[in-house]
XYZ file of C-alpha atoms in Angstrom:
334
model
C 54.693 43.547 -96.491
C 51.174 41.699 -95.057
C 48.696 40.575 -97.140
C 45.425 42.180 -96.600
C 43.547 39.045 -97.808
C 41.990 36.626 -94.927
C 43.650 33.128 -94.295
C 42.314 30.447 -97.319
C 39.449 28.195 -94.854
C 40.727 25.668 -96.860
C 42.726 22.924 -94.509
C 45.790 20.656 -94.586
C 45.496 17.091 -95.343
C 46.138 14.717 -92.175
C 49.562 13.389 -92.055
C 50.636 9.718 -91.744
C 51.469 10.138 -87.821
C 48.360 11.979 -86.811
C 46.055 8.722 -88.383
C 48.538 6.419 -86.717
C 47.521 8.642 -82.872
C 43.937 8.730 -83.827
C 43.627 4.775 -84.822
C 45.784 3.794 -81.444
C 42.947 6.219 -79.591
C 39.722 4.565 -80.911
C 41.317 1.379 -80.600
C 42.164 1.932 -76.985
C 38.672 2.809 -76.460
C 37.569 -0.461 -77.632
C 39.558 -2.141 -75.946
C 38.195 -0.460 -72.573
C 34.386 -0.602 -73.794
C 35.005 -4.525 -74.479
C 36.446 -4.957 -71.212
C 33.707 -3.559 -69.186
C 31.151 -4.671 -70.723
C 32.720 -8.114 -70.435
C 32.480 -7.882 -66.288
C 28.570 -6.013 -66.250
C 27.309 -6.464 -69.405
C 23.895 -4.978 -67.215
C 25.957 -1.154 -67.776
C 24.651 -1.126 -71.522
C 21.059 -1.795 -70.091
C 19.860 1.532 -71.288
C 17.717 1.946 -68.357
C 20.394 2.214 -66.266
C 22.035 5.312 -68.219
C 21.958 8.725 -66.796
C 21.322 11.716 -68.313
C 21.645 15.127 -67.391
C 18.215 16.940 -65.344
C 17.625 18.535 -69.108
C 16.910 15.933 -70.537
C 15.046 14.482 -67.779
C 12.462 17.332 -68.216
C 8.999 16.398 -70.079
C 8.389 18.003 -73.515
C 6.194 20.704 -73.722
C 2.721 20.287 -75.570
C 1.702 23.574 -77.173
C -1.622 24.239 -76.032
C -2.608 24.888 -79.588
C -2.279 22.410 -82.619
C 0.160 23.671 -84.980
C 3.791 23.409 -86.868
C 6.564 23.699 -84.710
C 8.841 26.478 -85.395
C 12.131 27.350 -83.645
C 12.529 30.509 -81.948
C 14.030 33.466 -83.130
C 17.659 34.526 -82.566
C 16.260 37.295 -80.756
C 14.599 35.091 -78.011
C 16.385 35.102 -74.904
C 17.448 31.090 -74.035
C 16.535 30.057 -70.685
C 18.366 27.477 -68.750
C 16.800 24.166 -67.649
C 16.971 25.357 -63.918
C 14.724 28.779 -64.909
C 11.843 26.757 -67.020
C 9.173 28.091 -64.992
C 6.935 24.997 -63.273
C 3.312 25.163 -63.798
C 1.888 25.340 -60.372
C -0.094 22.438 -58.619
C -3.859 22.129 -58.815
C -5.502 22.342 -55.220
C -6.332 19.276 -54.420
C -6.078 17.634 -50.882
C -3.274 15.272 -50.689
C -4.133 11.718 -50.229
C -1.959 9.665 -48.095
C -0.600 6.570 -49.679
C -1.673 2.969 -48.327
C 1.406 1.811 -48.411
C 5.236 2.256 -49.486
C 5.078 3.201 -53.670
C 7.004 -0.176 -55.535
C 8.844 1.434 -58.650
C 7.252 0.453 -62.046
C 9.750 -1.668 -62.759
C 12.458 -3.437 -59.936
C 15.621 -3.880 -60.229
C 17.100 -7.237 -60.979
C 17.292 -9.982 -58.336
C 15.459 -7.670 -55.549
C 12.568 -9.530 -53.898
C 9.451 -7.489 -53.659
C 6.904 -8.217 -50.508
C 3.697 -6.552 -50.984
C 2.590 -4.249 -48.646
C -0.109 -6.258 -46.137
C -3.804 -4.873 -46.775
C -5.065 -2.327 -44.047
C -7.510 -4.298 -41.914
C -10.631 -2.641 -41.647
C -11.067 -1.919 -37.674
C -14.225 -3.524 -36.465
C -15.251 -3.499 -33.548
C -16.072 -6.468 -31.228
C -19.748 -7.827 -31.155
C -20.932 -6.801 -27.849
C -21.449 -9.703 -26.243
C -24.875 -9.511 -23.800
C -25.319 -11.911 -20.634
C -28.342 -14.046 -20.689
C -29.847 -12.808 -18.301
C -31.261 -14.584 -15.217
C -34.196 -16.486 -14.982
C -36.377 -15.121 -11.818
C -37.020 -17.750 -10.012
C -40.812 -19.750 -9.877
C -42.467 -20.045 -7.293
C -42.919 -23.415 -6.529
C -46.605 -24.791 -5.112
C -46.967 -24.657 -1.431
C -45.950 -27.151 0.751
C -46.366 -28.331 4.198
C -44.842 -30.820 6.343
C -48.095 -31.492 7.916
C -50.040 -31.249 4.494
C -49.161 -34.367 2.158
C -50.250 -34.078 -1.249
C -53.251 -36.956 -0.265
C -54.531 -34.995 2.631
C -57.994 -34.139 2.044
C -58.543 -30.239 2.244
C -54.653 -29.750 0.834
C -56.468 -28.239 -2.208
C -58.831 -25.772 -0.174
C -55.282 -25.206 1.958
C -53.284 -24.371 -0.630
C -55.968 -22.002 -2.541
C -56.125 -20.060 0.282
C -52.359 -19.842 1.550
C -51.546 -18.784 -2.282
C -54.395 -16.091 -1.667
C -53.134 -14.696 1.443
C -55.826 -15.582 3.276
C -54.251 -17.480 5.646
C -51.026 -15.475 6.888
C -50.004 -16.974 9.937
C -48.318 -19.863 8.960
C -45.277 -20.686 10.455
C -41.961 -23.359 10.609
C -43.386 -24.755 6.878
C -46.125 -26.120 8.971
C -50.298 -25.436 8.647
C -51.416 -27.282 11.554
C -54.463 -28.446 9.596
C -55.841 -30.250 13.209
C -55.872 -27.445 15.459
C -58.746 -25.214 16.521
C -60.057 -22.278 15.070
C -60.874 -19.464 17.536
C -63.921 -16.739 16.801
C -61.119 -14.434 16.112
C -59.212 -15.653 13.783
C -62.347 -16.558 12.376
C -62.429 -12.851 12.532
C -59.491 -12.515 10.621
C -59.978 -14.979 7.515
C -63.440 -13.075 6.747
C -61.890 -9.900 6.634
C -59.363 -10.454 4.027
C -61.701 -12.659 2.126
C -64.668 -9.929 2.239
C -62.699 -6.451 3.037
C -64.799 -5.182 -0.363
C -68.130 -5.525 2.123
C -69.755 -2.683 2.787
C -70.885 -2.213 6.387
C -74.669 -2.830 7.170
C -74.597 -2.938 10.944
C -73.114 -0.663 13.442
C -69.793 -1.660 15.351
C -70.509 -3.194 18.709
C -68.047 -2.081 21.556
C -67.484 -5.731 23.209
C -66.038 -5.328 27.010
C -63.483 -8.066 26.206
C -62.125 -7.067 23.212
C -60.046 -3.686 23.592
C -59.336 -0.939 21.401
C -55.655 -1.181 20.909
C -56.070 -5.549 20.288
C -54.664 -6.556 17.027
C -58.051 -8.440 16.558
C -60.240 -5.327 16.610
C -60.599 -4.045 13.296
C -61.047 -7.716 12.158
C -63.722 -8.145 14.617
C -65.677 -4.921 14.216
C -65.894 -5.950 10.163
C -67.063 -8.844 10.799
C -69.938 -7.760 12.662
C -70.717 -4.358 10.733
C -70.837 -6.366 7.612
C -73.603 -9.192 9.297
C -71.013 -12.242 9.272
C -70.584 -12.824 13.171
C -72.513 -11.911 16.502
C -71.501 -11.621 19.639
C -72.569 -13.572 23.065
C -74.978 -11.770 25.831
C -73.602 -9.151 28.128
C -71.894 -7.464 25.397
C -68.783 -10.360 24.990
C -67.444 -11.339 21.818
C -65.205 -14.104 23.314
C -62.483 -13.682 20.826
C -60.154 -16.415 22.666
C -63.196 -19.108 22.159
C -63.124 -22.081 20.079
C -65.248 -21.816 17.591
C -67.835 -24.875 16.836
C -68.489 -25.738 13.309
C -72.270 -24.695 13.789
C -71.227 -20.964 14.384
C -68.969 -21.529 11.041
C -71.517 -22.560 9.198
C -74.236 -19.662 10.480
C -71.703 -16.411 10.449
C -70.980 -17.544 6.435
C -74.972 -18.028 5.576
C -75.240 -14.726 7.679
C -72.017 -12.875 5.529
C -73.318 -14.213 2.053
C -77.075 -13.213 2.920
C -78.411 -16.973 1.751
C -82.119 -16.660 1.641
C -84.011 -18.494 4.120
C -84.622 -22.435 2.933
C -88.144 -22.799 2.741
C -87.949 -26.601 3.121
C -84.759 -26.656 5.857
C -86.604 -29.449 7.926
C -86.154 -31.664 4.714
C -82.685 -30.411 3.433
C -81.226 -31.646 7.142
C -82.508 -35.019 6.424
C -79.169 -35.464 4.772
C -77.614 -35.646 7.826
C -77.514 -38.635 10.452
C -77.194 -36.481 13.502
C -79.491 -33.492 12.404
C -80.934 -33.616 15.924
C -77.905 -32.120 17.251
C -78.368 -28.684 15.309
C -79.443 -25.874 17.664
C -82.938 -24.183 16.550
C -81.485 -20.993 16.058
C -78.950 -22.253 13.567
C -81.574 -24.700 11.727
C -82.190 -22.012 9.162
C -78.321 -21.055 8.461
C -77.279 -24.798 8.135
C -79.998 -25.472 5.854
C -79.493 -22.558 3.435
C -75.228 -22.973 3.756
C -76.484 -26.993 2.850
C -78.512 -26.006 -0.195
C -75.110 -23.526 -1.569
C -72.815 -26.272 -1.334
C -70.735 -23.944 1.599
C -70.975 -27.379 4.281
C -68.165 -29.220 3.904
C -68.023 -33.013 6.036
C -64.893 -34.738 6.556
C -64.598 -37.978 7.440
C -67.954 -38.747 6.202
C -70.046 -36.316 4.410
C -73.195 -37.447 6.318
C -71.987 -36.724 9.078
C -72.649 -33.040 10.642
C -70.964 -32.621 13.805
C -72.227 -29.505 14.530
C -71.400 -28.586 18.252
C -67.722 -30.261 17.863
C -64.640 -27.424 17.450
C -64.054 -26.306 14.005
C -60.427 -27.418 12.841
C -58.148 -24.713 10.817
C -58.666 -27.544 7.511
C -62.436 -27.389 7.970
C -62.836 -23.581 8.234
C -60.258 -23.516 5.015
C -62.319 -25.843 3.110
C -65.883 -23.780 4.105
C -64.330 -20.271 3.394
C -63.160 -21.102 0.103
C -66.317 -23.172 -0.366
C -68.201 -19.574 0.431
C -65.318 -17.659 -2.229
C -66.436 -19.342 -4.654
C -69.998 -19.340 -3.679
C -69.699 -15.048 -4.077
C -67.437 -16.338 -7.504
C -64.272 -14.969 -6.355
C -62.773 -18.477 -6.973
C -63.318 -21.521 -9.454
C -65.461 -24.545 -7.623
C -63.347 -27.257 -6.245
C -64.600 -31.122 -6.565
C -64.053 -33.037 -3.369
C -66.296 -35.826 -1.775
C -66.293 -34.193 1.386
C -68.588 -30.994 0.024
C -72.497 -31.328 0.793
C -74.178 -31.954 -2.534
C -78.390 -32.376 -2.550
């Protein structure tokens, strides 16, 4: 017949044998433990031990201060895997600068630091000089040395454009001057003139001549005349009287009351027409007659040479102040 009374929780001593198996176990164990450790002693490093992902798992902070208390045996028990993970803020991910170094390496690894991002700037522009324009150098002639004695009237006027013509680097300082290219140098040095006379239609100059338009503002604006029978004789070398007259004439020079005495300057006086007394007198008093060799020395009747006209036109320039006065020995001074 059973017993209804529940097996006594009370339990048998442990016999001889069974303390014999369990000593032999734990020693056995030692004896493993000892000899691993003796290879890697690094495996007891107890950053190297792993742990199962629930332990891994940060502690929760309550969000309110207070006493811990555990849950009640009615609480259903999650699993590590069904913790719920509180979502991500938004926030714009920012890209690493480089490859993340753990916190702490591992033994006998050699760490290189990443190499700094260099900042991308740009090359300095780099700017060519740029090129001096070239100066313009003073003007020279072959025929015009820097000693020759109306270079400076000669250059003046070449730099002024009013002598155009020059050719081959040469002036020709010693040739003639003709009535019209007398012609011309007065119109570029007075094309501001107004006209006072009316244009005279000379039968040897025609209309379709490169000269006429220099020749009829010369006349219209008083500076030259022509000969009788209506002929201007632009081919004509011009004397240096006729020079002298058509710029007195041009500049309007008042009559010289005393022109008998102001030609006493010059040795050959006698040889000045009457109709050009007046005109060489009043050219003599505004410093317009220009001498060369001597200053003395008129010449009046003998051809005007391209350096004497150039000297006497700038001479009358800078008698209307449209140029600075030039010294030179050569210019008539009372």
């Amino acid at each position: 017949m059973s017993s209804s009374q529940p097996p006594s929780g009370e339990r048998n001593p442990l016999g001889l044998d069974e303390l014999i198996a369990i000593l032999v176990a734990f020693g056995t164990m030692g004896a493993i433990l000892f000899w691993v450790t003796g290879r890697n002693p690094d495996r007891l490093n107890a950053r190297n031990w792993q742990f199962p992902a629930v332990f891994s798992q940060p502690a929760v902070t309550p969000a309110t201060p207070g006493i811990l208390t555990p849950e009640s045996p009615s609480s259903d028990l999650r699993s590590p895997a069904a913790t719920p993970v509180p979502s991500k803020p938004d926030v714009a991910p920012v890209a690493p600068l480089g490859r993340i170094l753990p916190a702490t390496p591992p033994v006998g690894v050699i760490v290189v630091p990443p190499k700094p991002i260099a900042r991308s700037t740009p090359n300095p522009a780099i700017t060519k000089p740029k090129a001096d324009k070239p100066k313009v150098g003073p003007v020279r002639f072959s025929d015009v040395p820097d000693k020759y004695w109306a270079r400076p009237f000669i250059v003046a006027l070449v730099d002024r454009k009013i002598f155009a013509d020059s050719t081959d680097n040469k002036f020709r300082p010693d040739e003639p001057m003709t009535r019209a290219e007398l012609a011309r140098l007065i119109q570029r040095m007075s094309d501001d003139k107004e006209p006072i006379r009316k244009p005279i239609d000379f039968k040897d100059v025609k209309d379709k001549s490169p000269v006429a338009p220099a020749i009829d503002h010369t006349v219209t604006t008083g500076y030259l005349k022509g000969y009788p029978n209506n002929e201007f004789r632009p081919d004509k070398n011009i004397p240096r009287v006729e020079v002298i007259a058509a710029l007195a004439s041009g500049l309007n020079l008042k009559r010289s009351a005393k022109a008998s005495k102001t030609l006493q300057i010059y040795t050959d006086r006698k040889k000045v027409p009457k109709w050009a007394v007046d005109k060489v007198a009043a050219a003599t008093e505004a410093g317009i007659v220009v001498n060369h060799p001597k200053r003395a020395l008129l010449q009046p009747n003998r051809t005007a040479t391209r350096a004497e006209v150039a000297a006497m036109i700038y001479q009358a320039m800078a008698k209307k102040g449209q140029v600075p006065a030039k010294s030179s020995e050569y210019v008539v001074r009372l």
